[in-house]
Short mmCIF file of C-alpha atoms and ligand atoms in Angstrom, two decimals:
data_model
loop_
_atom_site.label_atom_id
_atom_site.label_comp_id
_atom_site.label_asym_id
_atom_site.label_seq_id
_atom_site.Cartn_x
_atom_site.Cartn_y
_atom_site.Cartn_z
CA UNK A 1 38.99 -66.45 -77.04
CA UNK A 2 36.65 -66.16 -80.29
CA UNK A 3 34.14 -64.62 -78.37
CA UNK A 4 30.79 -63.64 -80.01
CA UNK A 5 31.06 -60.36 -78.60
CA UNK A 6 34.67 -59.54 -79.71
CA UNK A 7 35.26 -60.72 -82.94
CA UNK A 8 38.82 -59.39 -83.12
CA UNK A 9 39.55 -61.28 -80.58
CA UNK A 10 42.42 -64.37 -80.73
CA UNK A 11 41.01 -67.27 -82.23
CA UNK A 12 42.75 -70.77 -81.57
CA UNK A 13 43.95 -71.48 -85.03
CA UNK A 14 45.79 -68.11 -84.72
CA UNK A 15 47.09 -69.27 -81.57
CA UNK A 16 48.74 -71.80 -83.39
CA UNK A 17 49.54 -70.32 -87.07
CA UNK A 18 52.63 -67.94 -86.72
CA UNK A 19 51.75 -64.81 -88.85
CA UNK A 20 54.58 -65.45 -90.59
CA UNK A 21 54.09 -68.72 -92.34
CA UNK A 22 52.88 -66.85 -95.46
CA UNK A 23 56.43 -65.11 -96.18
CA UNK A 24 58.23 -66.64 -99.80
CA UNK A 25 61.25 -68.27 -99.37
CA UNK A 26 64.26 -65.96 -100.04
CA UNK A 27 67.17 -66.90 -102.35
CA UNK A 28 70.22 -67.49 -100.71
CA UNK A 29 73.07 -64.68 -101.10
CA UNK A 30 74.90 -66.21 -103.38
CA UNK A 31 78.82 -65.34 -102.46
CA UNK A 32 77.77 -66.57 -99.00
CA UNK A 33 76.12 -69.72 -99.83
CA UNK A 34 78.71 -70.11 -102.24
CA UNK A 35 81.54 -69.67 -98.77
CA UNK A 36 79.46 -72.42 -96.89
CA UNK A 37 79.22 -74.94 -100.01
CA UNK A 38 83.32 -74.80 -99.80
CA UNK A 39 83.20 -75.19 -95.69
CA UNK A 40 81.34 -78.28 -95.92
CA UNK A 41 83.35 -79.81 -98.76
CA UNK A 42 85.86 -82.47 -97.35
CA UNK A 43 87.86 -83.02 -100.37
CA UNK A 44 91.51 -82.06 -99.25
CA UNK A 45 92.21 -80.24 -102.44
CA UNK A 46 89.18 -77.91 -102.64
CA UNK A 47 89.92 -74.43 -103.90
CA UNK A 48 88.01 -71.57 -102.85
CA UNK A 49 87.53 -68.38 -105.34
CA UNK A 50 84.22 -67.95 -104.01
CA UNK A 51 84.15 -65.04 -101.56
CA UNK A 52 85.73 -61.47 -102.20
CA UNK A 53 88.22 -61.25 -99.40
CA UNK A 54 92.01 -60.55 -99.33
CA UNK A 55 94.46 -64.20 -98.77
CA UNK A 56 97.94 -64.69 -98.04
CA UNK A 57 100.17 -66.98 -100.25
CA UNK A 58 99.24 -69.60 -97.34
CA UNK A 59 95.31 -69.33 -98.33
CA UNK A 60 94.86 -67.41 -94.32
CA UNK A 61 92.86 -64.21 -93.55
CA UNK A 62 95.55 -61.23 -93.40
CA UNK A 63 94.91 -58.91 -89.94
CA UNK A 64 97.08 -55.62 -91.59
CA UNK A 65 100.46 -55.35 -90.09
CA UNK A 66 99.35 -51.21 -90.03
CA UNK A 67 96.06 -52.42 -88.19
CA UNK A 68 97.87 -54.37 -85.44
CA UNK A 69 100.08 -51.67 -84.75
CA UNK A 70 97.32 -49.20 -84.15
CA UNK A 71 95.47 -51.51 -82.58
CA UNK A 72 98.31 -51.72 -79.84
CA UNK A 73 98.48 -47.69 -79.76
CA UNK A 74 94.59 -47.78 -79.13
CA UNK A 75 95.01 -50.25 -75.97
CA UNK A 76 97.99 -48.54 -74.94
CA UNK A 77 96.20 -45.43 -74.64
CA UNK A 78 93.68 -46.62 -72.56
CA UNK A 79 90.68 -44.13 -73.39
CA UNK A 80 88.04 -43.79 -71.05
CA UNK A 81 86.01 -42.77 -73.71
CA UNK A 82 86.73 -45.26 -76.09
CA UNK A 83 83.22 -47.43 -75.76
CA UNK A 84 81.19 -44.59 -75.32
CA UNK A 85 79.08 -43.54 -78.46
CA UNK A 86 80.32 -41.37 -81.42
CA UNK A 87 77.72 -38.50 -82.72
CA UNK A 88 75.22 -39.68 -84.98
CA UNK A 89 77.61 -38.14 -88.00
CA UNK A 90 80.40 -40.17 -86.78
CA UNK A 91 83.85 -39.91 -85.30
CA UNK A 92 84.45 -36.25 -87.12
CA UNK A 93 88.23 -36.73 -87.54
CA UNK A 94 87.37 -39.92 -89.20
CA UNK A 95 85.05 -38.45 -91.72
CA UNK A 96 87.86 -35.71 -92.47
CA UNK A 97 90.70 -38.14 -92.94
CA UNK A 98 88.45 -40.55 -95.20
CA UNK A 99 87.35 -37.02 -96.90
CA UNK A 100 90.94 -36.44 -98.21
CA UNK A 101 91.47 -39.98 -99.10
CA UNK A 102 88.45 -39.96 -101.92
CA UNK A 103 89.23 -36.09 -103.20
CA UNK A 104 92.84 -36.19 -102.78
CA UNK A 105 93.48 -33.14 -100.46
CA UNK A 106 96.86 -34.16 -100.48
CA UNK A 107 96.90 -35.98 -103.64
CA UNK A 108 100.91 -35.76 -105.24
CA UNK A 109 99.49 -35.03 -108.70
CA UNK A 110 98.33 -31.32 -107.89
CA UNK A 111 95.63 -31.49 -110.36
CA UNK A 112 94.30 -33.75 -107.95
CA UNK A 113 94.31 -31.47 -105.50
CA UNK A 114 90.87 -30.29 -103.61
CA UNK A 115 91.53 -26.96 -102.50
CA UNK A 116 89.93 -25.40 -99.13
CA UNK A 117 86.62 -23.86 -100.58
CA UNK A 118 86.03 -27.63 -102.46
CA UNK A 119 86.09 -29.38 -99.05
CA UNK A 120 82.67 -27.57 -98.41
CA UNK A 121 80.70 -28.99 -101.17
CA UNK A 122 81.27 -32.06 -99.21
CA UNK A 123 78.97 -33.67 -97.03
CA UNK A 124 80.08 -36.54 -95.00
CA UNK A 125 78.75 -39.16 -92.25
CA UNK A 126 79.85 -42.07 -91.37
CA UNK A 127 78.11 -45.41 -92.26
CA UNK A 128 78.23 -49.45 -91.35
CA UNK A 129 81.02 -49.86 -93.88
CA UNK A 130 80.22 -49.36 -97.85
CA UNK A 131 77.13 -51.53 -97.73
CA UNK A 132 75.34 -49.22 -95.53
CA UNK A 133 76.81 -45.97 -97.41
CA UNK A 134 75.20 -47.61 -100.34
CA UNK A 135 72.08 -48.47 -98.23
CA UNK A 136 72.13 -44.43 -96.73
CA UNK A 137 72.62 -42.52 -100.11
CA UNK A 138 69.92 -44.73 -101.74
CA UNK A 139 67.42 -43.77 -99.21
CA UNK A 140 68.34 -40.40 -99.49
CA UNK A 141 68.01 -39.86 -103.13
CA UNK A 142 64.99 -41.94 -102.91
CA UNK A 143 63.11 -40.50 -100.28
CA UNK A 144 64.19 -36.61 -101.10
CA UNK A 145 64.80 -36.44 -105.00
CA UNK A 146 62.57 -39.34 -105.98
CA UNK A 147 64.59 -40.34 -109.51
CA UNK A 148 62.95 -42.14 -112.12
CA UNK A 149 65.20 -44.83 -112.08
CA UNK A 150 68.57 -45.98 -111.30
CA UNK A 151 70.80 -47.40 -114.10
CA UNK A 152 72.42 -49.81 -112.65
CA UNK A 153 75.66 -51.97 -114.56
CA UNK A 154 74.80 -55.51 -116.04
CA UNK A 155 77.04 -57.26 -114.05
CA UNK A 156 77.63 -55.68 -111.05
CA UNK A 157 77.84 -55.96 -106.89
CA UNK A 158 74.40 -58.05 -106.85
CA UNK A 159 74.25 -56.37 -103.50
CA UNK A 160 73.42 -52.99 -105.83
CA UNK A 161 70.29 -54.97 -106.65
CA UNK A 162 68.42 -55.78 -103.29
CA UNK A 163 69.97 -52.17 -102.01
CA UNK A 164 67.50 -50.32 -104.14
CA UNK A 165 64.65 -52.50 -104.77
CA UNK A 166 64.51 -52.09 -100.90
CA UNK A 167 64.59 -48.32 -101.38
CA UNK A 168 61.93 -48.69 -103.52
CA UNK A 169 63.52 -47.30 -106.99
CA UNK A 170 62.90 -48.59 -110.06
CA UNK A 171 66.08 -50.36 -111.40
CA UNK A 172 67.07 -50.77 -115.15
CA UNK A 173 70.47 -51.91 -116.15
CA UNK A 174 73.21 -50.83 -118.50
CA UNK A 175 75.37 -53.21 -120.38
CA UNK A 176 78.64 -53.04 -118.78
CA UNK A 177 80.44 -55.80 -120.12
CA UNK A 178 81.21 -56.59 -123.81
CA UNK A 179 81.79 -60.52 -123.64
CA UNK A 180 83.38 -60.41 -127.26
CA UNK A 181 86.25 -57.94 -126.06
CA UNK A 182 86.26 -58.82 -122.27
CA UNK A 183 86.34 -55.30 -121.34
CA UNK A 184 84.23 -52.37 -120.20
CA UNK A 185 81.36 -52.39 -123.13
CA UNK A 186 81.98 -48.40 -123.68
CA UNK A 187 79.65 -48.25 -126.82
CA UNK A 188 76.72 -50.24 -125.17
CA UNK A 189 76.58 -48.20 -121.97
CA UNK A 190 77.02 -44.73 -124.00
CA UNK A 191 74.07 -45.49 -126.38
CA UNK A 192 72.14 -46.66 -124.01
CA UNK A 193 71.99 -43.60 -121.30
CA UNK A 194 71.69 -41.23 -124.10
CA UNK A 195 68.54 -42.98 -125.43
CA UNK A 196 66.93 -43.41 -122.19
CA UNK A 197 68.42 -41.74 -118.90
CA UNK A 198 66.40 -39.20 -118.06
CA UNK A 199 67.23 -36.29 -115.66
CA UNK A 200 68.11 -37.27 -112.06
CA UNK A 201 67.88 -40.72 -112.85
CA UNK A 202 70.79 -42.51 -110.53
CA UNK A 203 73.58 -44.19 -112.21
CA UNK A 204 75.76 -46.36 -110.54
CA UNK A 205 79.23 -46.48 -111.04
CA UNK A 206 82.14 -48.53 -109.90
CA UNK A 207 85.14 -46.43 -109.37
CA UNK A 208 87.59 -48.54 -109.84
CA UNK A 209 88.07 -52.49 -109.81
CA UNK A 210 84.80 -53.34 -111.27
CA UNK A 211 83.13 -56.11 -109.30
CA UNK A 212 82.26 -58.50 -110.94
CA UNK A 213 84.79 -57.84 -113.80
CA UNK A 214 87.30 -56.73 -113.13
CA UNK A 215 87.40 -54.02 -116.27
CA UNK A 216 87.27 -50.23 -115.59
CA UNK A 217 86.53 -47.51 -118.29
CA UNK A 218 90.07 -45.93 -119.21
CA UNK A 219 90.32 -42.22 -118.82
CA UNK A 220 89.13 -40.95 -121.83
CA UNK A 221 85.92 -43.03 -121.21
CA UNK A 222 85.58 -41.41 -117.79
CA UNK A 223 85.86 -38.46 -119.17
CA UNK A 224 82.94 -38.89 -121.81
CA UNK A 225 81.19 -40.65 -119.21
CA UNK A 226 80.93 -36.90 -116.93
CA UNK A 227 79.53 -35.00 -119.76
CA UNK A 228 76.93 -37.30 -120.26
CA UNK A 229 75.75 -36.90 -116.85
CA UNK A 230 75.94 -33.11 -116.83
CA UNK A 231 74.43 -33.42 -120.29
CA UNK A 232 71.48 -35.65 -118.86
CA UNK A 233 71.03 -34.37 -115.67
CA UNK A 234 72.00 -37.91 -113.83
CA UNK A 235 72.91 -38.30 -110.29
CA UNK A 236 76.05 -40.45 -110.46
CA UNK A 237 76.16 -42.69 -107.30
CA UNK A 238 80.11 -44.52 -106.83
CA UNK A 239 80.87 -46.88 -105.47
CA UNK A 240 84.56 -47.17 -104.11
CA UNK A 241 85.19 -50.20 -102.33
CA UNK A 242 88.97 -50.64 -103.30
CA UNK A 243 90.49 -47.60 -103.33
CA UNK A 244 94.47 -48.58 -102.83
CA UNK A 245 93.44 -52.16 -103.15
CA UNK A 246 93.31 -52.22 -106.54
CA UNK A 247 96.22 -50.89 -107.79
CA UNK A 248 98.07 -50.24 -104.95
CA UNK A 249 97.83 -46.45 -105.74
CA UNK A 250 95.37 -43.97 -104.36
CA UNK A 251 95.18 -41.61 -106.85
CA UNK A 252 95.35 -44.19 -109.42
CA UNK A 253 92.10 -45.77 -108.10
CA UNK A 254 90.16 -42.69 -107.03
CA UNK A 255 90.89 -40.90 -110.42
CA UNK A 256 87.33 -41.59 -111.63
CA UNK A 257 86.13 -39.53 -108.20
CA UNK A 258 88.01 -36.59 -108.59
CA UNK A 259 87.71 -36.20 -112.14
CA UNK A 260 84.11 -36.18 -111.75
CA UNK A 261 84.75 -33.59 -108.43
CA UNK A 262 86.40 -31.35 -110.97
CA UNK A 263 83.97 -31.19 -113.63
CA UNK A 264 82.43 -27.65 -115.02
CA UNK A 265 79.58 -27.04 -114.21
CA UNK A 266 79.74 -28.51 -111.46
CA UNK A 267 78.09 -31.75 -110.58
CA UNK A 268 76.07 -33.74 -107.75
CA UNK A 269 76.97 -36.87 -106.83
CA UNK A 270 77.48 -39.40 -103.92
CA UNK A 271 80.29 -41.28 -102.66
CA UNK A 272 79.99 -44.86 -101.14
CA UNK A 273 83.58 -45.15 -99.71
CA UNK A 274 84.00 -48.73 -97.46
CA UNK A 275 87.63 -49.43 -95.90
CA UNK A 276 86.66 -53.44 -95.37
CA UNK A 277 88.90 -54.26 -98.18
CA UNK A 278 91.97 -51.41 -98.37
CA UNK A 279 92.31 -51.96 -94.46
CA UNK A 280 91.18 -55.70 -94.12
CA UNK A 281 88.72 -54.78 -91.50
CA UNK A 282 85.94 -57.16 -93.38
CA UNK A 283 83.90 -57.42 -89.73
CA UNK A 284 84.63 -54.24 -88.43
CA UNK A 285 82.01 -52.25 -90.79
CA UNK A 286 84.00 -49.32 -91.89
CA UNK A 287 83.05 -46.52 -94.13
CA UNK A 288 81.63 -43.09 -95.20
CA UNK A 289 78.93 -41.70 -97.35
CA UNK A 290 79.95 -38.54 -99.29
CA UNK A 291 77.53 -36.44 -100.57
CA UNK A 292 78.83 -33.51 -103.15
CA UNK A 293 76.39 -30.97 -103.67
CA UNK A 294 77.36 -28.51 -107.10
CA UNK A 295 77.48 -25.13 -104.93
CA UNK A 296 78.67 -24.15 -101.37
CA UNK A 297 75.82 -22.82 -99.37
CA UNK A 298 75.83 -23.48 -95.11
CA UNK A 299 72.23 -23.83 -95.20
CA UNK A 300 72.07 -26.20 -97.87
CA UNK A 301 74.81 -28.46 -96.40
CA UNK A 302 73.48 -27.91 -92.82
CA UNK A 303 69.78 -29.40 -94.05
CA UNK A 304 72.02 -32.34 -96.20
CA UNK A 305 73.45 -33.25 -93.01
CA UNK A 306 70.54 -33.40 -90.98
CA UNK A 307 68.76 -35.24 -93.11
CA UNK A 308 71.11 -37.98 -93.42
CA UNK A 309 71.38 -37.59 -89.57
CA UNK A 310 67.48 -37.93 -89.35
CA UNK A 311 67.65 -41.19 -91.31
CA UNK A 312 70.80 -43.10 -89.44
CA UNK A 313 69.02 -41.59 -86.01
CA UNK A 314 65.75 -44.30 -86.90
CA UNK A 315 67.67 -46.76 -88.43
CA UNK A 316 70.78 -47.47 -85.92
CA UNK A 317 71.77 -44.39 -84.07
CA UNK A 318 75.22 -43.88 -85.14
CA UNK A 319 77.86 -46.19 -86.76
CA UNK A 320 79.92 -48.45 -84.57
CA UNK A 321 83.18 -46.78 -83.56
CA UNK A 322 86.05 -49.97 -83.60
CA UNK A 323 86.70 -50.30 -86.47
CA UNK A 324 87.07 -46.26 -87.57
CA UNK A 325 89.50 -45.56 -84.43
CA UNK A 326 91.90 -47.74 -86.04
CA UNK A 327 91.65 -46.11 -89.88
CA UNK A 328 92.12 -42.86 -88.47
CA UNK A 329 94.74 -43.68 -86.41
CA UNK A 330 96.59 -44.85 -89.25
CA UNK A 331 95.64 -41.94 -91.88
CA UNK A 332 96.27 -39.39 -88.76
CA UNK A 333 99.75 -40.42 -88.22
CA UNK A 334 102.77 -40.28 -91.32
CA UNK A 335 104.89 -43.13 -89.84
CA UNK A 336 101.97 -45.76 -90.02
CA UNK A 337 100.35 -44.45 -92.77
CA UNK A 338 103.32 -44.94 -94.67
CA UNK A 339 103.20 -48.51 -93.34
CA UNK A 340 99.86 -48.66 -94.98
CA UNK A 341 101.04 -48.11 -98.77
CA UNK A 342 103.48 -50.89 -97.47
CA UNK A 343 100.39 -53.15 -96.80
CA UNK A 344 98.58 -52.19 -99.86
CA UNK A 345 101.43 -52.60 -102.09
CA UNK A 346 101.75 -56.09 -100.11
CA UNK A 347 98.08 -57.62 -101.27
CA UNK A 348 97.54 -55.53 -104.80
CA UNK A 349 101.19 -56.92 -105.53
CA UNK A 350 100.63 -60.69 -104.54
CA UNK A 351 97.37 -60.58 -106.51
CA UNK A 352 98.99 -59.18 -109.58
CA UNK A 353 101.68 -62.30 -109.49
CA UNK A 354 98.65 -64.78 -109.07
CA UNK A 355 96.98 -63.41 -112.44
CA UNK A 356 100.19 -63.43 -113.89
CA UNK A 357 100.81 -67.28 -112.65
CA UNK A 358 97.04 -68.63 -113.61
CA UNK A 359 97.47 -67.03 -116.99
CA UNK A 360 101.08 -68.44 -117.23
CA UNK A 361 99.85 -71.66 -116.67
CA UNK A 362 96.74 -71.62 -118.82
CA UNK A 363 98.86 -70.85 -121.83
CA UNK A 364 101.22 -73.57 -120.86
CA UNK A 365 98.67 -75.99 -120.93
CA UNK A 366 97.40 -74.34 -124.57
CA UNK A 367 93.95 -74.12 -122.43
CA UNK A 368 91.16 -73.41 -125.24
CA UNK A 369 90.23 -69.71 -125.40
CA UNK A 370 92.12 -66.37 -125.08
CA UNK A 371 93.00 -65.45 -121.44
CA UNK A 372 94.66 -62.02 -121.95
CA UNK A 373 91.76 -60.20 -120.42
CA UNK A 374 93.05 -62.41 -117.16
CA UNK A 375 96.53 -59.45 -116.81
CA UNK A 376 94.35 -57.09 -118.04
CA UNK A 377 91.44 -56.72 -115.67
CA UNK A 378 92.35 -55.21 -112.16
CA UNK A 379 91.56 -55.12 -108.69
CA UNK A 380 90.30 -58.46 -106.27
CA UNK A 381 88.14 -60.39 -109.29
CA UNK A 382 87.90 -61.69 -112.71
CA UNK A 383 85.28 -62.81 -115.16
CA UNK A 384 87.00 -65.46 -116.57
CA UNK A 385 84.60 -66.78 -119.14
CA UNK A 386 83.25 -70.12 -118.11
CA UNK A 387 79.85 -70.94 -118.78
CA UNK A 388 77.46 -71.95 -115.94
CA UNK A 389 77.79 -75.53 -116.85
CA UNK A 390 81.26 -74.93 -116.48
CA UNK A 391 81.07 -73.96 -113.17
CA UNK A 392 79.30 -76.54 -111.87
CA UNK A 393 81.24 -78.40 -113.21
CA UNK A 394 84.81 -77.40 -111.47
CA UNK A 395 82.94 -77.76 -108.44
CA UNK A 396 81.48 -81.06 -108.50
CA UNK A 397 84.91 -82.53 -110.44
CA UNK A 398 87.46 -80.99 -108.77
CA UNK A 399 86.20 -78.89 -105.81
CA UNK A 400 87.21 -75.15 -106.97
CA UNK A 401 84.44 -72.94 -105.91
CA UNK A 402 83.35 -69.60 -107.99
CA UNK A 403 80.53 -67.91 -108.64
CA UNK A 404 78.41 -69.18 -111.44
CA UNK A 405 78.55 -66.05 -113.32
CA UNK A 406 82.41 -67.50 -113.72
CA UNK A 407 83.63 -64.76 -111.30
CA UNK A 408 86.76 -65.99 -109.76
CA UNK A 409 88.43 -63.90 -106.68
CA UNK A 410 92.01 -63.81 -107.79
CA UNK A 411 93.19 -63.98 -104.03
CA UNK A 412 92.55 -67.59 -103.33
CA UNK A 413 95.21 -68.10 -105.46
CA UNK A 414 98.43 -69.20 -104.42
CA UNK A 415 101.37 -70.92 -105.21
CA UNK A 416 100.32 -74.51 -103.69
CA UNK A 417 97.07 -74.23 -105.54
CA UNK A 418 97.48 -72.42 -108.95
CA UNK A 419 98.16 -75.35 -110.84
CA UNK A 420 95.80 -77.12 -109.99
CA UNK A 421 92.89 -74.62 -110.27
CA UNK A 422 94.45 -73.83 -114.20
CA UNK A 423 94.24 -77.58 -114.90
CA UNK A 424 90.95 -78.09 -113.77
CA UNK A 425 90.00 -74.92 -116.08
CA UNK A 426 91.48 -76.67 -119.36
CA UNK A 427 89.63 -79.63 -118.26
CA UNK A 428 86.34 -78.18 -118.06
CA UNK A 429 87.02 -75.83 -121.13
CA UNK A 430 87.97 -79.27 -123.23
CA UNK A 431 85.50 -81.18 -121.84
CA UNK A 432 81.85 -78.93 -121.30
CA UNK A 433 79.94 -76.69 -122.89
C1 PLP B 501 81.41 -53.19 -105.40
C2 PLP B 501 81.27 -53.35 -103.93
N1 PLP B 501 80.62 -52.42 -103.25
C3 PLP B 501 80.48 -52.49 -101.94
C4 PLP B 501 80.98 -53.53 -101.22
C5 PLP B 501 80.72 -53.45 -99.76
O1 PLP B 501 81.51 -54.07 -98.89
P1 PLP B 501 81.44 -53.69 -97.35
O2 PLP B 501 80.03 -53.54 -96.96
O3 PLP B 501 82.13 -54.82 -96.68
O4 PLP B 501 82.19 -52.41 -97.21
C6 PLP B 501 81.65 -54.58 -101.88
C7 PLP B 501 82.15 -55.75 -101.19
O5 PLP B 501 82.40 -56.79 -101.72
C8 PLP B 501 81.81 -54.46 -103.28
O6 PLP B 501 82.47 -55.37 -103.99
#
């Protein structure tokens, strides 16, 4: 040990150092810490608006009715196969159900349609739900286009942020929200990609049910939004995470997608589809990365493929295979997918009456401020406008828990609690800064 004659040999002191005591501290993920702050609170009338996941009118998790009843076909059927691994693309049925779902191959608007030729600019594989199609196209683009940047929205999924800084792109944001208007800052974004996107920068958009806001371009915005890529040569990267969730229509919610599909000339673009939220399998770790290229050439989507293969191959093998029997069980079969619309209709409805009831109540109480943008932003969040202060605030006063941009998820409200949580606001709106 710390011989003479071997001087790279183990000294004691390293014996007793780990190698790892140099390593910063890492900030906590803030919807998570945010989750065990509320655990630990004993107060019996704590609120929690903390954590983006679907709850029932009695504050519980909701297991799908459409997922238990597949889940019961899958055990009834008693595969031998089912634990054995699925290809390193994924479970191939899978990829082609969740295909049809983003480009609407049997969308009932038939200018939503994707017609058989489209299907092959598509280039699918499935992924550990829509983190890790997130995590998968950014390593793609970074390792094989190598963009100058990616414009990423100011405020968005902070997940978006640690995703590519690990990928090693530069990030620079776009304004996204106008805090004035409480909607999608349309101006702000425009002038700011024309000024400084440059060709094959990344831009990341939400495509529908903006998290953190809750406010979505409107079509005509989309619209002007897909010339300016094709104009600037960007690589627009979406990010659909509540497709059916947020509106409780399909098409509604993927229109973004397949307007951009449809665009001439053509253009490239990826696809971050997760089914944690429209299918309540949080843990499961659902999803698919779609890649569209602008032309259809074998080769070129043979080589896509493979690469994306190549990079899930030395990361994880292949995506686990649970949670994607059950989605396409239900998009494979008409009688449960039918029930599905049923289930999606079932939370996008109940979160719709809980806006309606906070903002009912906040005007009722002649809360300070205007709270229209509350009915007027969509999907599982909404900003509502408190100031940091103000959220520290509701916590330490009266136990509501939100994220301290003021991000409240809209589904841990409920009748038994709504109240409450819109009393506490006009408290802290009267009272705080
Ligand atoms: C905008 C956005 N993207 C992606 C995700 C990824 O979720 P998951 O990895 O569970 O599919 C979320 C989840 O909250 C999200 O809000």
């Amino acid at each position: 040990m710390g011989s003479l004659s071997d001087p790279l040999a183990l000294t004691a002191s390293d014996l007793k150092n780990s190698r790892f005591t140099s390593l910063p501290p890492t900030p906590p993920d803030e919807p998570f810490a945010v989750n065990g702050a509320y655990i630990e609170d004993k107060d019996p009338q704590k609120v929690n608006l903390g954590i983006g996941v679907y709850r029932t009118a009695d504050g519980l998790p909701w297991p799908l009715r459409v997922v238990e009843a597949a889940e019961e076909h899958l055990h009834e059927a008693k595969n031998v196969h089912r634990h054995e691994y699925l290809t390193i693309q994924g479970d191939r049925e899978f990829l082609r159900l969740a295909t049809d779902l983003v480009f609407g191959a049997e969308a009932k608007n038939s200018t939503q349609l994707m017609t058989g030729p489209d299907r092959d600019r598509v280039v699918s594989i499935q992924t550990v739900s829509g983190t890790g199609a997130n995590r998968l196209g950014a390593e793609l683009l970074a390792r094989n286009i190598q963009p100058g940047c990616v414009w990423i929205p100011d405020p968005t999924w902070a997940n978006h942020h640690t995703i590519w800084e690990l990928a090693g792109v530069q990030r620079k944001t776009y304004p996204y929200y106008n805090n004035a208007s409480k909607s999608f800052d349309f101006e702000g974004t425009v002038r700011t990609l024309s000024k400084s996107a440059k060709k094959n920068d990344v831009i990341i958009l939400h495509a529908c049910a903006h998290n953190p806001t809750g406010a979505d371009p409107t079509q005509e915005q989309w619209k002007v939004l897909s010339e300016l890529c094709k104009e600037k040569g960007l690589i627009p990267f979406f990010d659909l995470a509540y497709q059916g969730f947020a509106s409780g229509n399909l098409e509604q919610d993927a229109w973004s997608i397949r307007h951009f599909f449809r665009c001439e000339p053509k253009l490239e673009f990826c696809v971050a589809q997760s089914f944690s939220k429209n299918f309540g399998l949080y843990g499961q770790r659902v999803g698919a990365l779609h890649v569209v290229t602008s032309t259809v050439n074998h080769q070129t989507s043979q080589n896509l493929l493979g690469t994306l293969c190549h990079l899930v191959r030395g990361e994880y093998s292949m995506a686990p295979r649970g949670g994607s029997e059950i989605v396409r069980t239900v998009l494979g079969d008409k009688g449960l997918k039918n029930k599905w619309f049923d289930d999606l209709m079932t939370m996008s409805q109940r979160i719709q009456q809980m806006r309606q009831a906070l903002y009912d109540e906040l005007i009722r109480l002649k809360t300070l401020g205007k709270w229209d943008h509350i009915l007027k932003q969509i999907g599982m969040f909404t900003y509502l406008g408190l100031s940091e202060t103000q959220v520290m605030k509701i916590r330490s006063r009266h136990h509501i828990y939100m994220l301290k941009s003021g991000r409240i998820s809209i589904s841990g409200l409920n009748e038994s609690n709504v109240k409450y949580v819109a009393q506490s606001i006009d408290d802290v709106v009267r009272t705080v800064v």
